[in-house]
Amino acid sequence: MNPLQMMQQFNQFRQNWLQQNPNTSPQQAVQQLLNSGKMSQQQFEQFRKIANGFSGMKM
């Protein structure tokens, strides 16, 4: 899969997520996963690094 296809798939995922969760910000959703134990801090750090790579931003 080339980078353009990956970005298109990511954007499609983002749009679907926003439509299914209109009253929840991504930050709130992640915090709920951390608070409930469904995501560990280690998993969060891994996903944060991936997201930073996609966006070119440091979060």
C-alpha positions as a Markdown table, in Angstrom:
| # | Residue | x | y | z |
|---|---|---|---|---|
| 1 | Met | 0.0 | 0.0 | 0.0 |
| 2 | Asn | 1.4 | 3.3 | -0.9 |
| 3 | Pro | 1.4 | 6.4 | 1.3 |
| 4 | Leu | -1.4 | 8.1 | -0.6 |
| 5 | Gln | -3.6 | 5.0 | -0.1 |
| 6 | Met | -2.8 | 4.9 | 3.6 |
| 7 | Met | -3.8 | 8.6 | 4.0 |
| 8 | Gln | -7.0 | 8.0 | 2.1 |
| 9 | Gln | -7.9 | 5.1 | 4.3 |
| 10 | Phe | -7.0 | 7.0 | 7.4 |
| 11 | Asn | -9.2 | 9.9 | 6.3 |
| 12 | Gln | -12.1 | 7.5 | 5.6 |
| 13 | Phe | -11.7 | 6.0 | 9.1 |
| 14 | Arg | -11.6 | 9.5 | 10.6 |
| 15 | Gln | -14.8 | 10.5 | 8.8 |
| 16 | Asn | -16.6 | 7.3 | 9.8 |
| 17 | Trp | -15.5 | 7.7 | 13.4 |
| 18 | Leu | -16.7 | 11.3 | 13.6 |
| 19 | Gln | -20.1 | 10.4 | 12.1 |
| 20 | Gln | -20.5 | 7.5 | 14.6 |
| 21 | Asn | -19.3 | 9.6 | 17.6 |
| 22 | Pro | -20.6 | 13.1 | 17.0 |
| 23 | Asn | -20.5 | 14.2 | 20.7 |
| 24 | Thr | -17.2 | 12.7 | 21.7 |
| 25 | Ser | -13.8 | 14.2 | 20.8 |
| 26 | Pro | -11.0 | 11.8 | 20.0 |
| 27 | Gln | -9.3 | 13.0 | 23.2 |
| 28 | Gln | -12.3 | 12.0 | 25.2 |
| 29 | Ala | -12.5 | 8.6 | 23.5 |
| 30 | Val | -8.9 | 7.9 | 24.3 |
| 31 | Gln | -9.2 | 9.0 | 27.9 |
| 32 | Gln | -12.2 | 6.7 | 28.3 |
| 33 | Leu | -10.2 | 3.8 | 26.9 |
| 34 | Leu | -7.3 | 4.6 | 29.3 |
| 35 | Asn | -9.7 | 5.0 | 32.3 |
| 36 | Ser | -11.5 | 1.8 | 31.6 |
| 37 | Gly | -8.3 | -0.2 | 31.2 |
| 38 | Lys | -9.2 | -1.1 | 27.6 |
| 39 | Met | -5.9 | 0.6 | 26.5 |
| 40 | Ser | -2.7 | 0.6 | 28.5 |
| 41 | Gln | -0.4 | 3.6 | 28.8 |
| 42 | Gln | 2.1 | 1.6 | 26.7 |
| 43 | Gln | -0.4 | 1.1 | 23.9 |
| 44 | Phe | -1.3 | 4.8 | 24.0 |
| 45 | Glu | 2.4 | 5.8 | 23.6 |
| 46 | Gln | 2.7 | 3.4 | 20.6 |
| 47 | Phe | -0.4 | 4.9 | 18.9 |
| 48 | Arg | 0.7 | 8.4 | 19.8 |
| 49 | Lys | 4.0 | 7.8 | 18.0 |
| 50 | Ile | 2.2 | 6.5 | 14.9 |
| 51 | Ala | -0.2 | 9.4 | 14.9 |
| 52 | Asn | 2.6 | 11.9 | 15.2 |
| 53 | Gly | 4.2 | 10.2 | 12.2 |
| 54 | Phe | 1.0 | 10.5 | 10.2 |
| 55 | Ser | 0.4 | 14.1 | 11.1 |
| 56 | Gly | 4.0 | 15.4 | 11.3 |
| 57 | Met | 3.0 | 16.9 | 14.6 |
| 58 | Lys | 4.2 | 16.2 | 18.1 |
| 59 | Met | 1.3 | 15.5 | 20.5 |
